[in-house]
Amino acid sequence: MTDRLKERLADGRVARDTRLLGDFARIYCSGKHPDREKRPLSSTGVELGVYGKAPVVCDECAALLVYAEKRRALCPQDKPGSAKPFCSHCETHCYKPDMRELMRDVMRYAGPRSLLHGHAIDGLRHAIEGRKHAAELRRREAQARG
Ligand code: SF4
Ligand SMILES: [Zn+2]
């Protein structure tokens, strides 16, 4: 565990996003992988207590979470003074293709269902951010057309 990773995971916003990823992966894994063997996640974030209780997931979802935990903590888009975009709206997506694909599936499946799991605020933030992102893209396209 690097000091940098530890330090970033201790940041409130990083911890909040990481905990949300854990909840999404848990919802996804229990819905999509009901027959797989599951165990409590083992990761730096778990060691530091960012999830509260360690998410119980299959090996594939655990690998995604360990990977996403590190990406989020060391995100190059997370700069002081500017809000980090949601990964799904990020222009410099730092995920490798297979992890990106799996995370897309997780978000698509767990996003709407998370509203039933007490994540209404995060769901709304995501919707608002998505609308802003679409408006920004339209603005750039209009600008490019002159
Ligand atoms: S996808 Fe973009 S916003 Fe998400 S962690 Fe990577 S660089 Fe940061
Ligand atoms: Zn799974």
CSV table of C-alpha atoms and ligand atoms in Angstrom, one decimal:
chain,number,residue,atom,x,y,z
A,1,MET,CA,0.0,0.0,0.0
A,2,THR,CA,1.6,3.3,-1.0
A,3,ASP,CA,1.4,6.3,1.2
A,4,ARG,CA,-0.1,8.3,-1.6
A,5,LEU,CA,-3.0,5.8,-2.0
A,6,LYS,CA,-3.6,5.8,1.7
A,7,GLU,CA,-3.5,9.6,1.9
A,8,ARG,CA,-6.0,10.0,-1.0
A,9,LEU,CA,-8.4,7.4,0.3
A,10,ALA,CA,-8.5,9.3,3.6
A,11,ASP,CA,-9.9,12.3,1.7
A,12,GLY,CA,-13.7,12.7,2.4
A,13,ARG,CA,-14.7,12.9,-1.3
A,14,VAL,CA,-12.6,10.0,-2.4
A,15,ALA,CA,-13.9,7.9,0.5
A,16,ARG,CA,-17.5,8.8,-0.4
A,17,ASP,CA,-17.1,7.9,-4.1
A,18,THR,CA,-15.3,4.7,-3.2
A,19,ARG,CA,-18.0,3.7,-0.7
A,20,LEU,CA,-20.6,4.3,-3.5
A,21,LEU,CA,-18.6,2.1,-5.9
A,22,GLY,CA,-18.7,-0.6,-3.3
A,23,ASP,CA,-22.5,-0.3,-2.9
A,24,PHE,CA,-22.9,-0.4,-6.7
A,25,ALA,CA,-20.7,-3.4,-7.1
A,26,ARG,CA,-22.6,-5.2,-4.3
A,27,ILE,CA,-26.0,-4.5,-5.9
A,28,TYR,CA,-24.6,-5.6,-9.3
A,29,CYS,CA,-23.0,-8.7,-8.0
A,30,SER,CA,-26.0,-9.9,-6.0
A,31,GLY,CA,-28.3,-9.3,-9.0
A,32,LYS,CA,-26.1,-10.5,-11.9
A,33,HIS,CA,-23.9,-13.1,-10.2
A,34,PRO,CA,-26.3,-14.8,-7.8
A,35,ASP,CA,-24.7,-18.3,-8.2
A,36,ARG,CA,-21.1,-17.2,-7.7
A,37,GLU,CA,-19.2,-17.7,-4.6
A,38,LYS,CA,-18.7,-14.4,-2.7
A,39,ARG,CA,-16.5,-13.2,0.0
A,40,PRO,CA,-15.8,-9.9,1.8
A,41,LEU,CA,-13.6,-7.7,-0.3
A,42,SER,CA,-9.9,-7.4,0.7
A,43,SER,CA,-8.4,-4.1,-0.3
A,44,THR,CA,-6.6,-0.9,0.8
A,45,GLY,CA,-10.0,0.8,1.1
A,46,VAL,CA,-11.4,-1.9,3.3
A,47,GLU,CA,-8.3,-1.8,5.5
A,48,LEU,CA,-8.9,2.0,5.9
A,49,GLY,CA,-12.6,1.5,6.7
A,50,VAL,CA,-13.9,3.6,3.7
A,51,TYR,CA,-16.7,1.1,3.0
A,52,GLY,CA,-17.9,0.7,6.5
A,53,LYS,CA,-18.6,-3.0,6.2
A,54,ALA,CA,-16.5,-4.7,3.4
A,55,PRO,CA,-18.7,-5.4,0.3
A,56,VAL,CA,-19.3,-9.1,-0.2
A,57,VAL,CA,-18.8,-9.8,-3.9
A,58,CYS,CA,-17.5,-12.5,-6.4
A,59,ASP,CA,-13.9,-12.5,-7.5
A,60,GLU,CA,-14.6,-10.6,-10.8
A,61,CYS,CA,-16.4,-7.8,-8.9
A,62,ALA,CA,-13.7,-7.8,-6.3
A,63,ALA,CA,-11.0,-7.3,-9.0
A,64,LEU,CA,-13.1,-4.4,-10.4
A,65,LEU,CA,-13.4,-2.8,-7.0
A,66,VAL,CA,-9.7,-3.1,-6.2
A,67,TYR,CA,-8.9,-1.5,-9.6
A,68,ALA,CA,-11.6,1.2,-9.4
A,69,GLU,CA,-10.5,2.1,-5.8
A,70,LYS,CA,-7.0,2.9,-7.0
A,71,ARG,CA,-8.2,4.7,-10.1
A,72,ARG,CA,-10.5,6.9,-8.1
A,73,ALA,CA,-7.9,7.6,-5.4
A,74,LEU,CA,-5.3,8.6,-7.9
A,75,CYS,CA,-7.6,10.3,-10.4
A,76,PRO,CA,-5.7,12.9,-12.5
A,77,GLN,CA,-9.0,14.8,-13.0
A,78,ASP,CA,-9.4,15.4,-9.3
A,79,LYS,CA,-7.8,18.8,-9.1
A,80,PRO,CA,-8.1,21.4,-6.4
A,81,GLY,CA,-10.7,24.0,-7.1
A,82,SER,CA,-12.6,22.0,-9.8
A,83,ALA,CA,-15.1,19.3,-9.5
A,84,LYS,CA,-14.0,15.9,-10.7
A,85,PRO,CA,-16.3,14.7,-13.5
A,86,PHE,CA,-18.2,11.4,-13.1
A,87,CYS,CA,-16.0,8.7,-14.7
A,88,SER,CA,-18.8,8.0,-17.3
A,89,HIS,CA,-18.5,11.6,-18.5
A,90,CYS,CA,-14.7,11.8,-18.3
A,91,GLU,CA,-12.9,12.7,-21.5
A,92,THR,CA,-9.6,11.1,-20.4
A,93,HIS,CA,-11.0,7.8,-19.2
A,94,CYS,CA,-8.1,6.1,-17.3
A,95,TYR,CA,-9.7,2.6,-17.1
A,96,LYS,CA,-8.3,-0.2,-19.3
A,97,PRO,CA,-11.0,-1.4,-21.8
A,98,ASP,CA,-12.2,-4.5,-20.0
A,99,MET,CA,-12.6,-2.8,-16.7
A,100,ARG,CA,-14.3,0.2,-18.4
A,101,GLU,CA,-16.8,-2.2,-20.0
A,102,LEU,CA,-17.5,-4.0,-16.7
A,103,MET,CA,-17.9,-0.7,-14.8
A,104,ARG,CA,-20.3,0.6,-17.5
A,105,ASP,CA,-22.4,-2.6,-16.9
A,106,VAL,CA,-22.3,-2.1,-13.1
A,107,MET,CA,-23.4,1.6,-13.4
A,108,ARG,CA,-26.2,0.8,-15.9
A,109,TYR,CA,-27.5,-2.0,-13.7
A,110,ALA,CA,-26.9,-0.6,-10.2
A,111,GLY,CA,-27.5,3.1,-10.9
A,112,PRO,CA,-31.3,3.0,-11.1
A,113,ARG,CA,-31.5,0.3,-8.4
A,114,SER,CA,-29.4,2.3,-6.0
A,115,LEU,CA,-32.2,4.8,-5.7
A,116,LEU,CA,-34.0,2.0,-3.8
A,117,HIS,CA,-31.0,1.5,-1.6
A,118,GLY,CA,-30.9,5.0,-0.2
A,119,HIS,CA,-28.7,6.6,-2.8
A,120,ALA,CA,-31.3,9.1,-4.1
A,121,ILE,CA,-28.9,12.1,-3.6
A,122,ASP,CA,-26.1,10.4,-5.5
A,123,GLY,CA,-28.5,9.4,-8.3
A,124,LEU,CA,-29.7,13.0,-8.6
A,125,ARG,CA,-26.1,14.3,-8.6
A,126,HIS,CA,-25.4,11.9,-11.4
A,127,ALA,CA,-28.5,13.0,-13.4
A,128,ILE,CA,-27.6,16.7,-13.0
A,129,GLU,CA,-24.0,16.1,-14.0
A,130,GLY,CA,-25.1,14.1,-17.0
A,131,ARG,CA,-27.4,17.0,-18.2
A,132,LYS,CA,-24.6,19.5,-17.7
A,133,HIS,CA,-22.2,17.3,-19.7
A,134,ALA,CA,-24.7,16.9,-22.5
A,135,ALA,CA,-25.2,20.7,-22.6
A,136,GLU,CA,-21.4,21.3,-22.7
A,137,LEU,CA,-21.1,18.8,-25.6
A,138,ARG,CA,-23.8,20.6,-27.5
A,139,ARG,CA,-22.2,23.9,-26.9
A,140,ARG,CA,-18.8,22.6,-28.2
A,141,GLU,CA,-20.4,21.1,-31.3
A,142,ALA,CA,-22.2,24.4,-32.1
A,143,GLN,CA,-18.9,26.2,-31.6
A,144,ALA,CA,-17.1,23.8,-34.0
A,145,ARG,CA,-19.8,24.3,-36.6
A,146,GLY,CA,-19.1,28.1,-36.3
B,1,SF4,S1,-12.1,7.9,-15.6
B,1,SF4,FE1,-11.6,10.0,-15.5
B,1,SF4,S2,-12.7,10.8,-13.7
B,1,SF4,FE2,-12.7,8.6,-13.5
B,1,SF4,S3,-10.9,8.1,-12.3
B,1,SF4,FE3,-10.2,8.0,-14.5
B,1,SF4,S4,-9.4,10.0,-14.9
B,1,SF4,FE4,-10.6,10.2,-13.0
B,2,ZN,ZN,-19.9,-10.4,-9.1
